[in-house]
PDB file of C-alpha atoms and ligand atoms in Angstrom:
ATOM      1  CA  MET A   1      67.115 140.672-105.469  1.00  0.00           C
ATOM      2  CA  THR A   2      68.989 137.833-103.796  1.00  0.00           C
ATOM      3  CA  GLN A   3      69.590 134.454-105.331  1.00  0.00           C
ATOM      4  CA  LEU A   4      67.026 132.976-102.952  1.00  0.00           C
ATOM      5  CA  ASP A   5      64.348 135.349-104.208  1.00  0.00           C
ATOM      6  CA  CYS A   6      64.890 134.018-107.726  1.00  0.00           C
ATOM      7  CA  LEU A   7      64.354 130.400-106.783  1.00  0.00           C
ATOM      8  CA  PRO A   8      60.907 129.237-107.843  1.00  0.00           C
ATOM      9  CA  SER A   9      58.781 127.743-105.063  1.00  0.00           C
ATOM     10  CA  THR A  10      57.880 124.123-105.795  1.00  0.00           C
ATOM     11  CA  ALA A  11      54.973 124.073-103.354  1.00  0.00           C
ATOM     12  CA  THR A  12      51.497 124.265-104.864  1.00  0.00           C
ATOM     13  CA  TYR A  13      49.638 124.867-101.616  1.00  0.00           C
ATOM     14  CA  ARG A  14      50.226 126.468 -98.262  1.00  0.00           C
ATOM     15  CA  MET A  15      48.835 124.542 -95.303  1.00  0.00           C
ATOM     16  CA  ARG A  16      48.232 126.187 -91.962  1.00  0.00           C
ATOM     17  CA  PHE A  17      46.854 124.748 -88.756  1.00  0.00           C
ATOM     18  CA  ALA A  18      45.889 126.472 -85.513  1.00  0.00           C
ATOM     19  CA  VAL A  19      44.063 125.495 -82.352  1.00  0.00           C
ATOM     20  CA  LEU A  20      41.449 128.097 -81.396  1.00  0.00           C
ATOM     21  CA  GLY A  21      40.777 126.688 -77.940  1.00  0.00           C
ATOM     22  CA  SER A  22      41.025 123.312 -76.270  1.00  0.00           C
ATOM     23  CA  SER A  23      39.462 122.325 -72.952  1.00  0.00           C
ATOM     24  CA  SER A  24      36.276 120.851 -71.555  1.00  0.00           C
ATOM     25  CA  SER A  25      34.709 124.280 -72.007  1.00  0.00           C
ATOM     26  CA  GLY A  26      35.257 124.364 -75.771  1.00  0.00           C
ATOM     27  CA  ASN A  27      37.307 122.788 -78.549  1.00  0.00           C
ATOM     28  CA  ALA A  28      37.939 124.063 -82.062  1.00  0.00           C
ATOM     29  CA  SER A  29      40.845 124.011 -84.512  1.00  0.00           C
ATOM     30  CA  VAL A  30      41.331 125.267 -88.046  1.00  0.00           C
ATOM     31  CA  LEU A  31      43.069 123.774 -91.051  1.00  0.00           C
ATOM     32  CA  ARG A  32      43.497 126.051 -94.021  1.00  0.00           C
ATOM     33  CA  MET A  33      44.774 125.338 -97.521  1.00  0.00           C
ATOM     34  CA  ASP A  34      45.660 128.182 -99.884  1.00  0.00           C
ATOM     35  CA  PRO A  35      46.812 127.647-103.451  1.00  0.00           C
ATOM     36  CA  LEU A  36      50.202 129.297-104.076  1.00  0.00           C
ATOM     37  CA  VAL A  37      49.900 129.256-107.850  1.00  0.00           C
ATOM     38  CA  PRO A  38      46.979 130.335-110.031  1.00  0.00           C
ATOM     39  CA  GLY A  39      44.598 127.715-111.365  1.00  0.00           C
ATOM     40  CA  HIS A  40      44.450 125.584-108.239  1.00  0.00           C
ATOM     41  CA  GLY A  41      41.098 126.707-106.898  1.00  0.00           C
ATOM     42  CA  GLY A  42      40.244 128.843-103.885  1.00  0.00           C
ATOM     43  CA  THR A  43      40.852 128.629-100.185  1.00  0.00           C
ATOM     44  CA  ARG A  44      39.663 125.618 -98.193  1.00  0.00           C
ATOM     45  CA  GLN A  45      39.183 126.462 -94.535  1.00  0.00           C
ATOM     46  CA  ILE A  46      38.124 123.568 -92.359  1.00  0.00           C
ATOM     47  CA  LEU A  47      37.138 123.856 -88.724  1.00  0.00           C
ATOM     48  CA  ILE A  48      37.780 120.677 -86.772  1.00  0.00           C
ATOM     49  CA  ASP A  49      35.004 120.759 -84.169  1.00  0.00           C
ATOM     50  CA  ALA A  50      32.903 123.795 -83.334  1.00  0.00           C
ATOM     51  CA  GLY A  51      32.845 123.700 -79.560  1.00  0.00           C
ATOM     52  CA  LEU A  52      33.096 127.478 -79.162  1.00  0.00           C
ATOM     53  CA  SER A  53      30.328 129.936 -79.964  1.00  0.00           C
ATOM     54  CA  ALA A  54      30.370 131.306 -83.496  1.00  0.00           C
ATOM     55  CA  LYS A  55      31.250 134.728 -82.041  1.00  0.00           C
ATOM     56  CA  ALA A  56      34.252 133.392 -80.096  1.00  0.00           C
ATOM     57  CA  THR A  57      35.344 131.356 -83.125  1.00  0.00           C
ATOM     58  CA  ARG A  58      35.199 134.452 -85.321  1.00  0.00           C
ATOM     59  CA  GLY A  59      37.274 136.457 -82.820  1.00  0.00           C
ATOM     60  CA  ARG A  60      39.949 133.823 -82.335  1.00  0.00           C
ATOM     61  CA  LEU A  61      40.229 133.154 -86.067  1.00  0.00           C
ATOM     62  CA  SER A  62      40.623 136.860 -86.696  1.00  0.00           C
ATOM     63  CA  ALA A  63      43.311 137.222 -83.995  1.00  0.00           C
ATOM     64  CA  LEU A  64      45.377 134.595 -85.847  1.00  0.00           C
ATOM     65  CA  GLY A  65      44.814 136.123 -89.293  1.00  0.00           C
ATOM     66  CA  TYR A  66      42.006 133.881 -90.512  1.00  0.00           C
ATOM     67  CA  GLU A  67      38.664 135.079 -91.865  1.00  0.00           C
ATOM     68  CA  PHE A  68      35.570 133.386 -90.409  1.00  0.00           C
ATOM     69  CA  THR A  69      33.572 133.948 -93.593  1.00  0.00           C
ATOM     70  CA  GLU A  70      36.086 131.852 -95.568  1.00  0.00           C
ATOM     71  CA  THR A  71      35.181 128.718 -93.627  1.00  0.00           C
ATOM     72  CA  THR A  72      34.114 126.000 -96.056  1.00  0.00           C
ATOM     73  CA  ASP A  73      33.692 122.932 -93.818  1.00  0.00           C
ATOM     74  CA  ILE A  74      33.241 121.806 -90.228  1.00  0.00           C
ATOM     75  CA  LEU A  75      34.569 118.359 -89.483  1.00  0.00           C
ATOM     76  CA  TYR A  76      33.160 117.008 -86.226  1.00  0.00           C
ATOM     77  CA  THR A  77      34.967 114.474 -84.051  1.00  0.00           C
ATOM     78  CA  HIS A  78      31.821 113.895 -81.970  1.00  0.00           C
ATOM     79  CA  PHE A  79      28.889 115.830 -80.568  1.00  0.00           C
ATOM     80  CA  ASP A  80      29.616 116.381 -76.890  1.00  0.00           C
ATOM     81  CA  MET A  81      28.812 119.977 -75.979  1.00  0.00           C
ATOM     82  CA  ASP A  82      32.496 120.969 -75.724  1.00  0.00           C
ATOM     83  CA  HIS A  83      33.006 119.954 -79.390  1.00  0.00           C
ATOM     84  CA  ALA A  84      29.633 120.853 -80.859  1.00  0.00           C
ATOM     85  CA  ARG A  85      28.090 123.992 -79.422  1.00  0.00           C
ATOM     86  CA  PRO A  86      24.466 124.669 -80.293  1.00  0.00           C
ATOM     87  CA  HIS A  87      23.424 127.659 -82.428  1.00  0.00           C
ATOM     88  CA  TRP A  88      25.722 126.948 -85.345  1.00  0.00           C
ATOM     89  CA  SER A  89      22.883 126.495 -87.849  1.00  0.00           C
ATOM     90  CA  THR A  90      22.748 130.207 -88.737  1.00  0.00           C
ATOM     91  CA  PRO A  91      26.453 130.647 -89.566  1.00  0.00           C
ATOM     92  CA  VAL A  92      26.416 127.290 -91.392  1.00  0.00           C
ATOM     93  CA  MET A  93      23.523 128.376 -93.607  1.00  0.00           C
ATOM     94  CA  CYS A  94      24.683 132.007 -94.016  1.00  0.00           C
ATOM     95  CA  HIS A  95      28.163 131.050 -95.217  1.00  0.00           C
ATOM     96  CA  GLY A  96      27.244 127.803 -96.989  1.00  0.00           C
ATOM     97  CA  ILE A  97      29.490 125.744 -94.709  1.00  0.00           C
ATOM     98  CA  THR A  98      29.432 121.976 -95.223  1.00  0.00           C
ATOM     99  CA  VAL A  99      29.038 120.035 -91.988  1.00  0.00           C
ATOM    100  CA  ARG A 100      30.815 116.673 -92.093  1.00  0.00           C
ATOM    101  CA  CYS A 101      30.289 113.928 -89.554  1.00  0.00           C
ATOM    102  CA  ALA A 102      30.272 110.154 -89.222  1.00  0.00           C
ATOM    103  CA  ARG A 103      27.005 108.543 -90.311  1.00  0.00           C
ATOM    104  CA  LYS A 104      26.590 107.069 -86.828  1.00  0.00           C
ATOM    105  CA  HIS A 105      26.628 110.621 -85.404  1.00  0.00           C
ATOM    106  CA  LEU A 106      23.972 111.981 -87.762  1.00  0.00           C
ATOM    107  CA  PRO A 107      21.119 111.906 -85.186  1.00  0.00           C
ATOM    108  CA  LEU A 108      23.379 113.798 -82.762  1.00  0.00           C
ATOM    109  CA  ALA A 109      24.157 116.438 -85.396  1.00  0.00           C
ATOM    110  CA  LYS A 110      20.419 116.897 -85.936  1.00  0.00           C
ATOM    111  CA  ALA A 111      19.898 117.144 -82.176  1.00  0.00           C
ATOM    112  CA  ARG A 112      22.404 120.032 -82.149  1.00  0.00           C
ATOM    113  CA  GLY A 113      20.202 121.783 -84.696  1.00  0.00           C
ATOM    114  CA  LEU A 114      22.619 121.489 -87.614  1.00  0.00           C
ATOM    115  CA  PRO A 115      20.744 121.802 -90.915  1.00  0.00           C
ATOM    116  CA  THR A 116      20.461 118.447 -92.706  1.00  0.00           C
ATOM    117  CA  GLN A 117      20.712 119.998 -96.163  1.00  0.00           C
ATOM    118  CA  PHE A 118      24.213 121.262 -95.278  1.00  0.00           C
ATOM    119  CA  THR A 119      25.325 118.014 -93.597  1.00  0.00           C
ATOM    120  CA  HIS A 120      27.363 115.307 -95.308  1.00  0.00           C
ATOM    121  CA  ALA A 121      27.679 112.025 -93.431  1.00  0.00           C
ATOM    122  CA  PHE A 122      30.611 109.715 -94.189  1.00  0.00           C
ATOM    123  CA  GLU A 123      31.134 106.032 -93.538  1.00  0.00           C
ATOM    124  CA  GLY A 124      34.752 105.718 -94.623  1.00  0.00           C
ATOM    125  CA  PRO A 125      37.555 107.735 -96.247  1.00  0.00           C
ATOM    126  CA  PHE A 126      36.524 110.674 -98.415  1.00  0.00           C
ATOM    127  CA  SER A 127      38.172 113.372-100.545  1.00  0.00           C
ATOM    128  CA  LEU A 128      37.890 117.145-100.613  1.00  0.00           C
ATOM    129  CA  PRO A 129      39.068 119.617-103.264  1.00  0.00           C
ATOM    130  CA  HIS A 130      42.833 120.404-103.363  1.00  0.00           C
ATOM    131  CA  ASN A 131      43.629 116.658-103.222  1.00  0.00           C
ATOM    132  CA  ILE A 132      42.761 116.498 -99.543  1.00  0.00           C
ATOM    133  CA  GLU A 133      42.142 112.923 -98.444  1.00  0.00           C
ATOM    134  CA  VAL A 134      40.443 112.332 -95.114  1.00  0.00           C
ATOM    135  CA  THR A 135      40.606 108.975 -93.346  1.00  0.00           C
ATOM    136  CA  PRO A 136      38.352 108.688 -90.286  1.00  0.00           C
ATOM    137  CA  VAL A 137      39.295 106.294 -87.483  1.00  0.00           C
ATOM    138  CA  ASP A 138      36.755 105.281 -84.813  1.00  0.00           C
ATOM    139  CA  LEU A 139      37.746 106.076 -81.227  1.00  0.00           C
ATOM    140  CA  PRO A 140      36.415 104.614 -77.972  1.00  0.00           C
ATOM    141  CA  HIS A 141      34.724 107.494 -76.094  1.00  0.00           C
ATOM    142  CA  ASP A 142      31.587 107.199 -73.991  1.00  0.00           C
ATOM    143  CA  GLU A 143      28.578 105.613 -75.681  1.00  0.00           C
ATOM    144  CA  ALA A 144      28.597 107.301 -79.079  1.00  0.00           C
ATOM    145  CA  GLY A 145      32.361 107.141 -79.681  1.00  0.00           C
ATOM    146  CA  ALA A 146      34.486 109.839 -81.315  1.00  0.00           C
ATOM    147  CA  VAL A 147      36.305 109.973 -84.653  1.00  0.00           C
ATOM    148  CA  ALA A 148      39.993 110.707 -85.296  1.00  0.00           C
ATOM    149  CA  TYR A 149      41.142 111.998 -88.667  1.00  0.00           C
ATOM    150  CA  ARG A 150      44.200 111.469 -90.765  1.00  0.00           C
ATOM    151  CA  ILE A 151      44.157 114.276 -93.308  1.00  0.00           C
ATOM    152  CA  LYS A 152      46.550 114.045 -96.224  1.00  0.00           C
ATOM    153  CA  THR A 153      47.128 117.203 -98.242  1.00  0.00           C
ATOM    154  CA  PRO A 154      49.635 118.149-100.951  1.00  0.00           C
ATOM    155  CA  ALA A 155      51.388 120.346 -98.337  1.00  0.00           C
ATOM    156  CA  GLY A 156      51.643 117.783 -95.528  1.00  0.00           C
ATOM    157  CA  SER A 157      49.641 115.350 -93.456  1.00  0.00           C
ATOM    158  CA  ILE A 158      47.853 115.703 -90.136  1.00  0.00           C
ATOM    159  CA  GLY A 159      46.705 113.236 -87.519  1.00  0.00           C
ATOM    160  CA  PHE A 160      44.026 114.657 -85.237  1.00  0.00           C
ATOM    161  CA  ALA A 161      42.697 112.673 -82.269  1.00  0.00           C
ATOM    162  CA  THR A 162      40.904 113.887 -79.187  1.00  0.00           C
ATOM    163  CA  ASP A 163      38.549 112.333 -76.627  1.00  0.00           C
ATOM    164  CA  LEU A 164      39.720 108.749 -76.737  1.00  0.00           C
ATOM    165  CA  GLY A 165      39.783 106.426 -73.777  1.00  0.00           C
ATOM    166  CA  ARG A 166      42.604 104.319 -75.113  1.00  0.00           C
ATOM    167  CA  VAL A 167      44.830 103.869 -78.155  1.00  0.00           C
ATOM    168  CA  GLU A 168      43.967 100.990 -80.437  1.00  0.00           C
ATOM    169  CA  PRO A 169      46.340  99.536 -83.081  1.00  0.00           C
ATOM    170  CA  SER A 170      44.191 100.979 -85.897  1.00  0.00           C
ATOM    171  CA  LEU A 171      45.052 104.514 -84.732  1.00  0.00           C
ATOM    172  CA  ILE A 172      48.789 103.835 -84.603  1.00  0.00           C
ATOM    173  CA  GLU A 173      48.642 102.372 -88.089  1.00  0.00           C
ATOM    174  CA  ALA A 174      46.648 105.321 -89.432  1.00  0.00           C
ATOM    175  CA  PHE A 175      48.857 108.022 -87.885  1.00  0.00           C
ATOM    176  CA  GLU A 176      52.317 106.641 -88.677  1.00  0.00           C
ATOM    177  CA  GLY A 177      54.364 109.148 -90.669  1.00  0.00           C
ATOM    178  CA  VAL A 178      52.151 112.232 -90.194  1.00  0.00           C
ATOM    179  CA  ASP A 179      53.891 115.617 -90.381  1.00  0.00           C
ATOM    180  CA  LEU A 180      51.699 117.186 -87.724  1.00  0.00           C
ATOM    181  CA  LEU A 181      50.096 115.371 -84.821  1.00  0.00           C
ATOM    182  CA  ALA A 182      47.314 116.831 -82.675  1.00  0.00           C
ATOM    183  CA  ILE A 183      46.659 114.502 -79.765  1.00  0.00           C
ATOM    184  CA  GLU A 184      44.736 114.742 -76.532  1.00  0.00           C
ATOM    185  CA  SER A 185      46.838 114.779 -73.329  1.00  0.00           C
ATOM    186  CA  ASN A 186      44.009 115.161 -70.853  1.00  0.00           C
ATOM    187  CA  TYR A 187      45.279 114.341 -67.383  1.00  0.00           C
ATOM    188  CA  ASP A 188      48.145 113.323 -65.173  1.00  0.00           C
ATOM    189  CA  HIS A 189      47.367 109.943 -63.645  1.00  0.00           C
ATOM    190  CA  ALA A 190      48.453 110.816 -60.082  1.00  0.00           C
ATOM    191  CA  MET A 191      46.665 114.188 -60.144  1.00  0.00           C
ATOM    192  CA  GLN A 192      43.489 112.465 -61.323  1.00  0.00           C
ATOM    193  CA  LEU A 193      43.646 109.897 -58.516  1.00  0.00           C
ATOM    194  CA  GLU A 194      44.333 112.562 -55.884  1.00  0.00           C
ATOM    195  CA  SER A 195      41.651 114.961 -57.143  1.00  0.00           C
ATOM    196  CA  PRO A 196      38.439 115.482 -55.155  1.00  0.00           C
ATOM    197  CA  ARG A 197      36.396 114.242 -58.118  1.00  0.00           C
ATOM    198  CA  PRO A 198      33.787 111.541 -57.401  1.00  0.00           C
ATOM    199  CA  ALA A 199      34.855 107.947 -58.057  1.00  0.00           C
ATOM    200  CA  PHE A 200      32.369 107.425 -60.900  1.00  0.00           C
ATOM    201  CA  LEU A 201      33.852 110.388 -62.796  1.00  0.00           C
ATOM    202  CA  LYS A 202      37.416 109.164 -62.344  1.00  0.00           C
ATOM    203  CA  GLU A 203      36.295 105.756 -63.594  1.00  0.00           C
ATOM    204  CA  ARG A 204      34.578 107.326 -66.619  1.00  0.00           C
ATOM    205  CA  ILE A 205      37.717 109.284 -67.535  1.00  0.00           C
ATOM    206  CA  MET A 206      40.304 106.570 -66.874  1.00  0.00           C
ATOM    207  CA  GLY A 207      38.253 103.458 -67.682  1.00  0.00           C
ATOM    208  CA  GLY A 208      39.267 103.097 -71.344  1.00  0.00           C
ATOM    209  CA  SER A 209      36.367 105.013 -72.920  1.00  0.00           C
ATOM    210  CA  GLY A 210      37.032 108.472 -71.512  1.00  0.00           C
ATOM    211  CA  HIS A 211      40.206 110.460 -72.036  1.00  0.00           C
ATOM    212  CA  LEU A 212      43.898 109.872 -72.681  1.00  0.00           C
ATOM    213  CA  SER A 213      46.448 110.546 -69.934  1.00  0.00           C
ATOM    214  CA  ASN A 214      49.734 112.366 -70.494  1.00  0.00           C
ATOM    215  CA  ALA A 215      51.640 109.070 -70.319  1.00  0.00           C
ATOM    216  CA  GLN A 216      49.283 107.393 -72.812  1.00  0.00           C
ATOM    217  CA  ALA A 217      49.647 110.343 -75.202  1.00  0.00           C
ATOM    218  CA  LEU A 218      53.433 110.147 -74.966  1.00  0.00           C
ATOM    219  CA  GLU A 219      53.417 106.373 -75.535  1.00  0.00           C
ATOM    220  CA  PHE A 220      51.247 106.912 -78.578  1.00  0.00           C
ATOM    221  CA  VAL A 221      53.648 109.497 -79.996  1.00  0.00           C
ATOM    222  CA  GLN A 222      56.547 107.083 -79.474  1.00  0.00           C
ATOM    223  CA  ALA A 223      54.569 104.297 -81.171  1.00  0.00           C
ATOM    224  CA  ILE A 224      53.906 106.319 -84.323  1.00  0.00           C
ATOM    225  CA  SER A 225      57.467 107.715 -84.391  1.00  0.00           C
ATOM    226  CA  ARG A 226      59.372 104.466 -84.919  1.00  0.00           C
ATOM    227  CA  ARG A 227      60.240 105.346 -88.504  1.00  0.00           C
ATOM    228  CA  ARG A 228      59.771 109.124 -88.445  1.00  0.00           C
ATOM    229  CA  ALA A 229      58.508 111.412 -85.703  1.00  0.00           C
ATOM    230  CA  PRO A 230      55.993 114.152 -86.531  1.00  0.00           C
ATOM    231  CA  ASN A 231      57.616 117.536 -87.183  1.00  0.00           C
ATOM    232  CA  ARG A 232      55.119 119.161 -84.898  1.00  0.00           C
ATOM    233  CA  ILE A 233      53.082 117.779 -81.997  1.00  0.00           C
ATOM    234  CA  VAL A 234      50.279 119.709 -80.330  1.00  0.00           C
ATOM    235  CA  LEU A 235      48.803 118.464 -77.076  1.00  0.00           C
ATOM    236  CA  LEU A 236      45.065 119.064 -76.756  1.00  0.00           C
ATOM    237  CA  HIS A 237      42.290 119.130 -74.158  1.00  0.00           C
ATOM    238  CA  LEU A 238      44.326 119.489 -70.950  1.00  0.00           C
ATOM    239  CA  SER A 239      42.232 119.133 -67.814  1.00  0.00           C
ATOM    240  CA  ARG A 240      42.306 122.316 -65.727  1.00  0.00           C
ATOM    241  CA  GLU A 241      41.944 120.312 -62.516  1.00  0.00           C
ATOM    242  CA  CYS A 242      44.113 117.279 -63.192  1.00  0.00           C
ATOM    243  CA  ASN A 243      46.951 118.483 -65.382  1.00  0.00           C
ATOM    244  CA  ASP A 244      49.858 120.886 -65.346  1.00  0.00           C
ATOM    245  CA  TYR A 245      52.246 122.147 -68.019  1.00  0.00           C
ATOM    246  CA  ARG A 246      55.258 121.479 -65.761  1.00  0.00           C
ATOM    247  CA  VAL A 247      54.185 117.883 -65.177  1.00  0.00           C
ATOM    248  CA  ILE A 248      53.901 117.362 -68.946  1.00  0.00           C
ATOM    249  CA  GLU A 249      57.285 118.919 -69.600  1.00  0.00           C
ATOM    250  CA  ALA A 250      58.945 116.768 -66.904  1.00  0.00           C
ATOM    251  CA  LEU A 251      57.383 113.621 -68.389  1.00  0.00           C
ATOM    252  CA  TRP A 252      58.576 114.391 -71.926  1.00  0.00           C
ATOM    253  CA  GLN A 253      62.012 115.536 -70.774  1.00  0.00           C
ATOM    254  CA  LYS A 254      62.422 112.238 -68.945  1.00  0.00           C
ATOM    255  CA  HIS A 255      61.141 109.849 -71.618  1.00  0.00           C
ATOM    256  CA  ALA A 256      61.447 111.646 -74.966  1.00  0.00           C
ATOM    257  CA  PRO A 257      63.716 114.706 -74.617  1.00  0.00           C
ATOM    258  CA  GLU A 258      64.529 114.543 -78.330  1.00  0.00           C
ATOM    259  CA  LEU A 259      60.866 115.205 -79.169  1.00  0.00           C
ATOM    260  CA  TRP A 260      60.116 117.928 -76.642  1.00  0.00           C
ATOM    261  CA  SER A 261      61.248 120.768 -78.945  1.00  0.00           C
ATOM    262  CA  ARG A 262      58.531 119.706 -81.387  1.00  0.00           C
ATOM    263  CA  VAL A 263      55.751 119.917 -78.788  1.00  0.00           C
ATOM    264  CA  VAL A 264      53.350 122.803 -78.332  1.00  0.00           C
ATOM    265  CA  ILE A 265      50.561 122.814 -75.779  1.00  0.00           C
ATOM    266  CA  ALA A 266      47.158 124.112 -76.844  1.00  0.00           C
ATOM    267  CA  ARG A 267      45.686 126.852 -74.676  1.00  0.00           C
ATOM    268  CA  PRO A 268      42.277 126.382 -73.080  1.00  0.00           C
ATOM    269  CA  ASP A 269      40.889 129.850 -73.785  1.00  0.00           C
ATOM    270  CA  ASP A 270      43.024 131.289 -76.528  1.00  0.00           C
ATOM    271  CA  GLY A 271      44.125 130.495 -80.055  1.00  0.00           C
ATOM    272  CA  ILE A 272      47.615 129.324 -80.932  1.00  0.00           C
ATOM    273  CA  ASP A 273      49.361 128.954 -84.297  1.00  0.00           C
ATOM    274  CA  VAL A 274      50.767 125.465 -84.651  1.00  0.00           C
ATOM    275  CA  TYR A 275      51.881 124.841 -88.195  1.00  0.00           C
ATOM    276  CA  ASP A 276      52.624 126.639 -91.431  1.00  0.00           C
ATOM    277  CA  SER A 277      54.037 124.704 -94.361  1.00  0.00           C
ATOM    278  CA  GLU A 278      55.588 127.933 -95.687  1.00  0.00           C
ATOM    279  CA  SER A 279      57.416 128.862 -92.481  1.00  0.00           C
ATOM    280  CA  SER A 280      60.496 127.146 -91.158  1.00  0.00           C
ATOM    281  CA  ALA A 281      59.681 128.577 -87.716  1.00  0.00           C
ATOM    282  CA  THR A 282      56.716 126.251 -87.250  1.00  0.00           C
ATOM    283  CA  PHE A 283      57.735 123.596 -89.736  1.00  0.00           C
ATOM    284  CA  PRO A 284      61.121 122.220 -88.674  1.00  0.00           C
ATOM    285  CA  ALA A 285      63.221 120.679 -91.449  1.00  0.00           C
ATOM    286  CA  ARG A 286      63.009 116.906 -91.764  1.00  0.00           C
TER     287      ARG A 286
HETATM  288 ZN1   ZN B 301      35.881 116.816 -75.065  1.00  0.00          ZN
END
């Protein structure tokens, strides 16, 4: 046994985060907390959005070493089809999953067929077991708006924001100092303008209540990094038509080369591990 093996771990929980898929055809991520010492409760496995079918979610969770049946909560950002697929009522009821959404979105959750007896609506910050504190932040997105989350856990903090037309000061304030940032980087401005999309659609996306461009996402990261940059940054919801990995890399290399090594890009149709509080490989030292 080496000296390192003898050192007691001071962490009480392990926090893992993965994106299961991220595009306009389906968005879902998973945050999992496991106690590392006895007497600290069971596993908490939270899906952030359920925009894939339950079958696809099960498969992608399993490929990354997560068990679908251990899901305890679904936290919805909003109820567009790519974030809230129908036919989730059966898995929710079968596995006793708690659906959590903003009170203003409750009628939309019902319209998706989610069972009311399993749905908890929130109007402000709330707590979950394992000392998880969730702070919702309203985002401008189409008519119903979306919700970003700052999630503070004993093993690190996350800022999660997707489908936002613009960044407001409240989001910068809420996300300052997070360990892990998941942020939408939907389109490249020039590619959007040059695309064959109809003018009304371009206006909807770029008009301040649609999606965030690569440059806006980068500016946001710089704004929340004044005191300390996130250890890990995952870019979400890339447009297939109006975005490109190489364009994103060139942008970051030009304006924030020191942060580029912390960036991972979510895949549209496949899961990707993003963060593990117990692994130095995905959790760079501060
Ligand atoms: Zn979306």
